[in-house]
Amino acid sequence: MTDTETADGAERRHLTPIKWAFPIVVVTLLASLLGVMYLDYVVDPEKNLHNFPIALVNQDVGDDIGAPGQTRHVNFGDQVQEGLEKAVPADKIDLRVLGINEAQLQMQQAQVYGTIIIPSDFSKRLGILGVGSVIPGDIQQPVLTLQTNPRTGAFATAIVQKFGAEALSQVQTQVGQQLTETVKAQLTPPDGGAAPELTGATRIALEKPLNIVIEQFRPLPGGSGEGLTAFFYSLLLLLIGMVGAMIIHQLIDSALGFLPTEWGPWYLHFPRAPVSRVTTLLIKWSAIAVMACLVSGALMGIGKWLGMPIDKPLLLFLYGAFVIIAVGFTCSSILAAVGTAGLIINLIIFIILGLPSSGGTVPIEATPKYFGWLAKFEPMHQVFLGTRAILYFNGSGIAGLSRGFWMAALGLGIGVVFGLGITRFYDRKGLERKPVNANPAS
């Protein structure tokens, strides 16, 4: 038997059908999971809408209407509020009746996505409109204001606008019918005779009596990408932490002789360094920490150069470096614990499950409910909340920075304890990093 035949036989023995099919099956399963998560995330946000918070502010003080001696006190604002509370589907919209100060505070803290405001003179202007529709004179339509919160994201703003178009159209119809009946009742003679017929112009004015105004609450400055810069900046921090940890893991293992290095046609395999698993992990963590500080500064500089508004640069730099360290340390610990399979675990945790549950593009309240469960602990959502709070909400802790920081600290703590614990265990058991078929002499 020739050397060539021997080599061919060895190749066939080493690359069995199971070994050949295994990576194909793994990639297919990962791709299927990726498809389910990403398509289910975005395919039907309206169907998945639940607990979407919108504030309702009713400032109407009411008014006395009717002929002298026959006046009665009415409050159309209360009627509109009651109508909205009945009409809005409670399983989809979380309609919060708040005072104006509390509503604005919750808008500033990203606790609600929009606010409907009924002004204090709502009933008075409706009464004036009813009288003015049949008596000559200048009148102004009562105003209903829908405030959107663009800092919570473009998709959330679109949902608020669509909700406003549907809900306030119903209010317009309801108030129009009631105002028409009120005017007819006022025009009816005391003796019970027939009321004069309303003109066409009067009917049109009474059918749509409200001036519905849509405005932005604290519009975003230019260079904010319609509220998407926070999401993509968070994505960069997460990717750099994960991918950077994998690259550092690979290169340091190669430099220490645990893995071969290939540069084009050149193949290098340095002698294996006599270092423990704990020491190896600490070397990788030190490299990740330095990389995190450099990259966080570079990202912030690039953002400034491209015109992205950054009101709190020091806070963004520190938070960015902290997030990269937390993600990088955890990824390195997983790789140290399970080896090559850690690449798949990191991909599932930080990318496949993380991005759809981040809430960065589609609000969590407009995704299937299990995404809300994932968002409680998935790193991407916590990073997004912290970054958005720094970029859009003046570094407010309630707007997400507190949760983003403490969840990152928790993740870092878990990564450090897990990494040191597992590598010390391997070292104490004498589980050295060497080929399983190596003999003692080698």
Coordinates of C-alpha atoms in Angstrom, one line a residue:
M1 CA 0.0 0.0 0.0
T2 CA 1.4 3.4 -1.0
D3 CA 1.7 6.4 1.3
T4 CA -1.0 8.2 -0.7
E5 CA -3.4 5.4 -0.2
T6 CA -2.6 5.3 3.5
A7 CA -3.2 9.1 3.8
D8 CA -6.5 8.9 1.9
G9 CA -7.7 6.1 4.2
A10 CA -6.8 8.2 7.2
E11 CA -8.7 11.2 5.9
R12 CA -11.8 9.0 5.4
R13 CA -11.5 7.6 8.9
H14 CA -11.2 11.0 10.4
L15 CA -14.0 12.7 8.4
T16 CA -16.9 10.3 9.1
P17 CA -20.5 11.1 7.8
I18 CA -21.5 12.1 11.4
K19 CA -18.6 14.6 11.7
W20 CA -19.4 16.0 8.3
A21 CA -23.1 16.4 9.0
F22 CA -22.8 17.8 12.5
P23 CA -21.8 21.4 11.6
I24 CA -24.6 21.5 9.0
V25 CA -27.2 20.4 11.5
V26 CA -25.9 22.9 14.1
V27 CA -26.1 25.8 11.7
T28 CA -29.5 24.8 10.4
L29 CA -30.9 24.7 14.0
L30 CA -29.3 28.1 14.8
A31 CA -30.7 29.6 11.6
S32 CA -34.2 28.3 12.4
L33 CA -34.1 29.7 15.9
L34 CA -32.9 33.0 14.5
G35 CA -35.7 33.0 11.9
V36 CA -38.4 32.3 14.6
M37 CA -37.1 35.0 16.9
Y38 CA -36.6 37.8 14.4
L39 CA -39.7 37.2 12.3
D40 CA -42.0 36.7 15.2
Y41 CA -40.6 39.9 16.7
V42 CA -41.6 42.1 13.8
V43 CA -44.3 40.3 11.7
D44 CA -47.4 41.7 13.4
P45 CA -46.8 44.3 16.1
E46 CA -50.5 45.4 16.2
K47 CA -51.7 41.9 17.0
N48 CA -49.0 41.6 19.7
L49 CA -49.8 45.0 21.3
H50 CA -50.3 44.7 25.1
N51 CA -50.0 47.1 28.1
F52 CA -48.8 49.9 25.8
P53 CA -48.7 52.9 28.2
I54 CA -50.4 56.2 27.2
A55 CA -51.3 59.0 29.6
L56 CA -54.7 60.8 29.7
V57 CA -54.8 64.2 31.2
N58 CA -58.2 65.7 31.9
Q59 CA -58.0 69.4 33.0
D60 CA -61.5 70.3 32.0
V61 CA -63.3 72.3 34.8
G62 CA -66.7 72.2 33.1
D63 CA -69.1 75.0 32.3
D64 CA -72.7 76.2 32.8
I65 CA -74.8 76.1 29.6
G66 CA -78.4 76.8 28.7
A67 CA -80.8 79.8 28.7
P68 CA -80.9 82.1 31.7
G69 CA -82.8 80.3 34.5
Q70 CA -82.4 77.0 32.8
T71 CA -78.6 76.6 33.0
R72 CA -77.0 73.3 33.9
H73 CA -73.4 72.4 34.6
V74 CA -71.7 70.1 32.1
N75 CA -68.3 68.6 31.9
F76 CA -67.5 67.3 28.4
G77 CA -64.0 66.4 29.5
D78 CA -65.3 63.9 31.9
Q79 CA -67.5 62.4 29.2
V80 CA -64.6 62.2 26.8
Q81 CA -62.5 60.5 29.5
E82 CA -65.2 58.0 30.3
G83 CA -65.7 57.3 26.6
L84 CA -62.0 56.7 26.0
E85 CA -61.7 54.4 29.0
K86 CA -64.6 52.3 27.6
A87 CA -63.4 52.4 24.0
V88 CA -59.7 51.7 24.5
P89 CA -59.0 47.9 24.6
A90 CA -57.6 47.4 28.1
D91 CA -55.6 44.3 27.0
K92 CA -53.7 46.4 24.4
I93 CA -53.5 50.0 25.8
D94 CA -52.6 50.9 29.4
L95 CA -54.5 54.2 29.6
R96 CA -53.2 56.0 32.7
V97 CA -55.3 58.9 34.0
L98 CA -52.8 61.4 35.4
G99 CA -52.3 65.0 36.2
I100 CA -50.4 67.2 33.8
N101 CA -47.2 67.3 35.9
E102 CA -47.1 63.6 36.5
A103 CA -47.8 62.9 32.8
Q104 CA -44.9 65.2 31.7
L105 CA -42.6 63.5 34.3
Q106 CA -43.5 60.1 33.0
M107 CA -42.8 61.3 29.5
Q108 CA -39.4 62.6 30.5
Q109 CA -38.6 59.3 32.1
A110 CA -39.8 57.1 29.2
Q111 CA -42.6 55.6 31.3
V112 CA -45.3 56.4 28.8
Y113 CA -45.2 56.7 25.0
G114 CA -47.7 59.5 24.5
T115 CA -50.2 61.7 26.3
I116 CA -53.8 62.9 25.4
I117 CA -54.5 66.3 26.9
I118 CA -58.0 67.7 27.5
P119 CA -57.6 71.4 28.3
S120 CA -59.3 73.3 31.1
D121 CA -61.6 75.3 28.8
F122 CA -62.8 72.3 26.8
S123 CA -66.5 72.4 28.0
K124 CA -66.6 76.2 27.7
R125 CA -65.3 76.3 24.2
L126 CA -67.7 73.5 23.2
G127 CA -70.6 75.6 24.7
I128 CA -69.5 78.7 22.8
L129 CA -69.2 76.6 19.6
G130 CA -72.7 75.3 20.1
V131 CA -74.1 78.9 20.5
G132 CA -71.9 80.3 17.8
S133 CA -73.1 77.7 15.3
V134 CA -76.5 79.4 15.1
I135 CA -75.6 83.0 16.3
P136 CA -73.1 85.1 14.2
G137 CA -69.7 85.8 15.8
D138 CA -66.1 84.6 16.0
I139 CA -65.5 81.2 17.6
Q140 CA -62.6 78.8 18.1
Q141 CA -62.8 75.1 18.0
P142 CA -62.0 73.2 21.3
V143 CA -58.6 71.6 21.2
L144 CA -57.6 68.1 22.0
T145 CA -53.8 67.5 22.0
L146 CA -52.0 64.3 21.4
Q147 CA -48.4 64.4 22.5
T148 CA -46.0 61.8 21.1
N149 CA -42.7 60.9 22.8
P150 CA -40.2 60.6 20.0
R151 CA -37.3 59.8 22.3
T152 CA -38.8 56.4 22.9
G153 CA -38.4 55.5 19.2
A154 CA -39.9 56.0 15.8
F155 CA -42.0 52.8 15.9
A156 CA -43.5 53.7 19.3
T157 CA -44.4 57.1 17.9
A158 CA -46.1 55.6 15.0
I159 CA -48.2 53.4 17.3
V160 CA -49.2 56.4 19.3
Q161 CA -50.2 58.3 16.2
K162 CA -52.3 55.4 14.9
F163 CA -53.9 55.0 18.3
G164 CA -54.7 58.7 18.4
A165 CA -56.2 58.7 14.9
E166 CA -58.5 55.8 15.8
A167 CA -59.5 56.8 19.4
L168 CA -59.8 60.5 18.8
S169 CA -61.9 60.0 15.7
Q170 CA -64.4 58.2 17.9
V171 CA -64.2 61.0 20.4
Q172 CA -64.8 63.5 17.5
T173 CA -67.9 61.6 16.4
Q174 CA -69.2 61.2 20.0
V175 CA -68.8 64.8 20.9
G176 CA -70.3 65.9 17.6
Q177 CA -73.4 63.9 18.1
Q178 CA -73.9 65.2 21.7
L179 CA -73.2 68.8 20.7
T180 CA -75.7 68.6 17.9
E181 CA -78.4 67.2 20.2
T182 CA -77.6 69.9 22.8
V183 CA -78.0 72.7 20.2
K184 CA -81.3 71.2 18.9
A185 CA -82.6 71.0 22.5
Q186 CA -81.7 74.7 23.0
L187 CA -83.5 75.7 19.8
T188 CA -86.7 73.9 20.7
P189 CA -89.4 76.4 21.7
P190 CA -90.7 76.2 25.3
D191 CA -94.2 75.4 24.1
G192 CA -92.9 72.1 22.6
G193 CA -93.1 73.2 18.9
A194 CA -90.7 72.0 16.3
A195 CA -87.1 73.3 16.4
P196 CA -85.9 75.2 13.4
E197 CA -83.9 73.0 10.9
L198 CA -80.1 73.4 11.2
T199 CA -78.3 74.6 8.1
G200 CA -75.8 72.4 6.3
A201 CA -72.9 74.5 7.4
T202 CA -74.1 74.3 11.0
R203 CA -74.3 70.6 10.8
I204 CA -70.8 70.3 9.4
A205 CA -69.5 72.5 12.2
L206 CA -71.2 70.5 14.8
E207 CA -70.3 67.1 13.5
K208 CA -66.6 67.7 13.7
P209 CA -66.3 70.3 16.5
L210 CA -62.8 69.4 17.8
N211 CA -59.4 70.6 16.6
I212 CA -57.2 67.6 17.2
V213 CA -53.5 68.7 17.5
I214 CA -50.6 66.2 17.3
E215 CA -47.3 67.5 18.6
Q216 CA -44.0 66.1 19.8
F217 CA -43.0 66.2 23.4
R218 CA -39.3 67.3 23.6
P219 CA -38.4 66.6 19.9
L220 CA -35.1 64.9 19.3
P221 CA -32.2 67.0 18.1
G222 CA -30.7 66.5 14.7
G223 CA -28.3 63.6 14.3
S224 CA -30.4 61.3 16.5
G225 CA -31.6 59.0 13.6
E226 CA -35.2 59.4 14.6
G227 CA -34.5 57.7 17.9
L228 CA -32.4 54.8 16.5
T229 CA -28.9 56.0 17.5
A230 CA -29.4 54.6 21.0
F231 CA -30.3 51.2 19.6
F232 CA -27.3 51.0 17.2
Y233 CA -24.9 52.4 19.8
S234 CA -26.1 49.7 22.2
L235 CA -25.7 47.1 19.5
L236 CA -22.1 48.2 18.9
L237 CA -21.3 47.9 22.6
L238 CA -22.8 44.4 22.8
L239 CA -21.1 43.2 19.6
I240 CA -17.7 44.6 20.5
G241 CA -17.9 43.0 23.9
M242 CA -18.9 39.6 22.5
V243 CA -16.8 39.5 19.3
G244 CA -13.9 41.3 21.0
A245 CA -13.8 38.6 23.7
M246 CA -13.9 35.8 21.1
I247 CA -11.0 37.4 19.1
I248 CA -8.9 38.0 22.2
H249 CA -9.7 34.4 23.4
Q250 CA -8.5 33.0 20.0
L251 CA -5.3 35.2 19.7
I252 CA -4.1 34.8 23.2
D253 CA -4.7 31.0 23.1
S254 CA -2.6 31.0 19.9
A255 CA 0.2 33.1 21.4
L256 CA 0.3 30.7 24.5
G257 CA 0.5 27.7 22.2
F258 CA -3.0 26.2 23.0
L259 CA -4.3 26.8 19.4
P260 CA -2.5 26.9 16.0
T261 CA -2.3 30.1 14.1
E262 CA -2.8 30.4 10.3
W263 CA -1.7 33.4 8.3
G264 CA -2.5 32.6 4.7
P265 CA -0.4 29.6 3.7
W266 CA 1.7 29.8 6.9
Y267 CA 0.8 27.5 9.8
L268 CA 2.2 28.3 13.2
H269 CA 1.9 26.4 16.4
F270 CA 3.9 27.8 19.3
P271 CA 5.1 25.6 22.2
R272 CA 2.4 25.3 24.9
A273 CA 3.1 27.8 27.7
P274 CA 3.1 26.4 31.3
V275 CA 0.3 28.6 32.5
S276 CA -2.8 27.6 34.4
R277 CA -6.4 28.1 33.2
V278 CA -7.0 30.8 35.8
T279 CA -3.9 32.7 34.7
T280 CA -4.9 32.4 31.1
L281 CA -8.4 33.8 31.9
L282 CA -6.9 36.7 33.9
I283 CA -4.7 37.6 30.9
K284 CA -7.7 37.6 28.6
W285 CA -9.7 39.8 31.0
S286 CA -6.9 42.3 31.3
A287 CA -6.8 42.6 27.5
I288 CA -10.6 43.0 27.4
A289 CA -10.5 45.8 30.0
V290 CA -7.9 47.7 28.0
M291 CA -9.8 47.1 24.8
A292 CA -13.1 48.3 26.3
C293 CA -11.7 51.7 27.4
L294 CA -10.0 52.3 24.0
V295 CA -13.1 51.2 22.0
S296 CA -15.6 53.2 24.1
G297 CA -13.5 56.3 23.6
A298 CA -13.2 55.6 19.9
L299 CA -17.0 55.0 19.5
M300 CA -17.8 58.3 21.3
G301 CA -15.3 60.1 19.1
I302 CA -16.8 58.7 15.9
G303 CA -20.3 59.6 17.1
K304 CA -19.2 63.2 17.7
W305 CA -17.4 63.3 14.3
L306 CA -20.6 62.1 12.6
G307 CA -22.7 64.8 14.3
M308 CA -24.5 62.6 16.9
P309 CA -25.5 64.7 19.9
I310 CA -23.8 63.5 23.1
D311 CA -24.8 65.7 26.1
K312 CA -23.0 63.6 28.7
P313 CA -19.8 62.3 27.1
L314 CA -18.0 61.2 30.3
L315 CA -21.1 59.2 31.4
L316 CA -21.4 57.6 28.0
F317 CA -17.7 56.7 27.9
L318 CA -17.8 55.1 31.3
Y319 CA -21.0 53.3 30.7
G320 CA -19.8 52.0 27.3
A321 CA -16.5 50.7 28.7
F322 CA -18.4 49.1 31.6
V323 CA -20.8 47.3 29.3
I324 CA -18.0 46.0 27.0
I325 CA -16.1 44.7 30.1
A326 CA -19.2 43.0 31.5
V327 CA -20.1 41.4 28.2
G328 CA -16.5 40.5 27.4
F329 CA -15.7 39.0 30.8
T330 CA -18.9 36.8 30.6
C331 CA -18.2 35.6 27.1
S332 CA -14.6 34.7 28.0
S333 CA -15.9 32.8 31.1
I334 CA -18.3 30.8 28.9
L335 CA -15.5 30.0 26.4
A336 CA -13.2 29.0 29.3
A337 CA -15.9 26.7 30.7
V338 CA -17.1 24.9 27.6
G339 CA -14.5 25.6 25.0
T340 CA -15.5 26.0 21.3
A341 CA -19.2 25.3 22.0
G342 CA -19.1 28.6 23.9
L343 CA -19.2 30.4 20.6
I344 CA -22.7 29.0 20.0
I345 CA -23.8 29.7 23.6
N346 CA -22.6 33.4 23.3
L347 CA -24.3 33.7 19.9
I348 CA -27.6 32.5 21.3
I349 CA -27.5 34.6 24.5
F350 CA -26.3 37.9 23.2
I351 CA -27.5 37.9 19.5
I352 CA -30.3 35.5 18.7
L353 CA -32.3 36.1 21.9
G354 CA -30.9 39.5 22.7
L355 CA -31.7 41.7 19.7
P356 CA -35.4 40.9 19.3
S357 CA -36.0 41.4 23.0
S358 CA -34.1 44.7 23.2
G359 CA -37.0 46.9 22.5
G360 CA -34.7 49.2 20.4
T361 CA -36.8 49.2 17.2
V362 CA -40.2 47.7 18.1
P363 CA -41.3 48.4 21.7
I364 CA -41.5 45.4 24.0
E365 CA -45.3 46.1 24.4
A366 CA -45.7 45.5 20.7
T367 CA -44.0 42.1 20.5
P368 CA -45.1 38.6 21.7
K369 CA -45.3 38.4 25.4
Y370 CA -42.4 36.0 25.8
F371 CA -40.1 38.7 24.5
G372 CA -41.1 40.7 27.6
W373 CA -40.0 37.8 29.7
L374 CA -36.7 37.6 27.9
A375 CA -36.2 41.4 28.3
K376 CA -36.2 41.0 32.1
F377 CA -32.7 39.5 31.9
E378 CA -31.4 39.6 28.3
P379 CA -28.3 41.8 28.2
M380 CA -29.2 43.7 25.0
H381 CA -32.4 45.2 26.6
Q382 CA -30.5 46.4 29.7
V383 CA -27.8 48.0 27.6
F384 CA -30.3 49.7 25.4
L385 CA -32.2 51.2 28.3
G386 CA -29.0 52.6 29.8
T387 CA -27.7 54.0 26.5
R388 CA -31.1 55.5 25.6
A389 CA -31.3 57.2 29.1
I390 CA -27.8 58.8 28.5
L391 CA -28.4 59.9 25.0
Y392 CA -32.1 61.0 25.1
F393 CA -33.2 61.4 28.7
N394 CA -30.4 63.4 30.4
G395 CA -28.9 60.3 32.1
S396 CA -32.1 59.7 34.1
G397 CA -31.9 56.7 36.4
I398 CA -35.6 56.1 36.2
A399 CA -35.5 56.3 32.4
G400 CA -33.3 53.2 32.3
L401 CA -29.8 54.1 33.4
S402 CA -30.1 52.6 36.9
R403 CA -31.4 49.3 35.6
G404 CA -28.9 49.3 32.8
F405 CA -26.0 49.8 35.2
W406 CA -27.1 47.3 37.9
M407 CA -28.0 44.6 35.4
A408 CA -24.5 45.1 33.8
A409 CA -22.9 44.9 37.2
L410 CA -24.9 41.7 38.0
G411 CA -23.8 40.2 34.6
L412 CA -20.2 41.1 35.3
G413 CA -20.4 39.6 38.8
I414 CA -21.8 36.4 37.4
G415 CA -19.2 36.2 34.7
V416 CA -16.3 36.8 37.1
V417 CA -17.5 34.3 39.7
F418 CA -18.4 31.7 37.1
G419 CA -15.1 32.1 35.2
L420 CA -12.8 32.0 38.3
G421 CA -14.8 29.2 39.8
I422 CA -14.8 26.9 36.8
T423 CA -11.1 27.5 35.8
R424 CA -10.0 26.9 39.4
F425 CA -12.0 23.7 39.5
Y426 CA -10.3 22.5 36.3
D427 CA -6.9 23.4 37.6
R428 CA -7.4 21.7 40.9
K429 CA -8.6 18.5 39.1
G430 CA -5.5 18.6 36.9
L431 CA -7.5 19.1 33.7
E432 CA -4.7 20.6 31.7
R433 CA -5.2 22.1 28.2
K434 CA -3.5 19.5 26.1
P435 CA -4.6 16.9 23.4
V436 CA -6.4 13.9 24.8
N437 CA -4.2 11.5 22.9
A438 CA -0.9 13.1 24.1
N439 CA 1.3 10.6 26.0
P440 CA 3.3 11.6 29.1
A441 CA 6.6 11.8 27.2
S442 CA 5.2 14.4 24.8

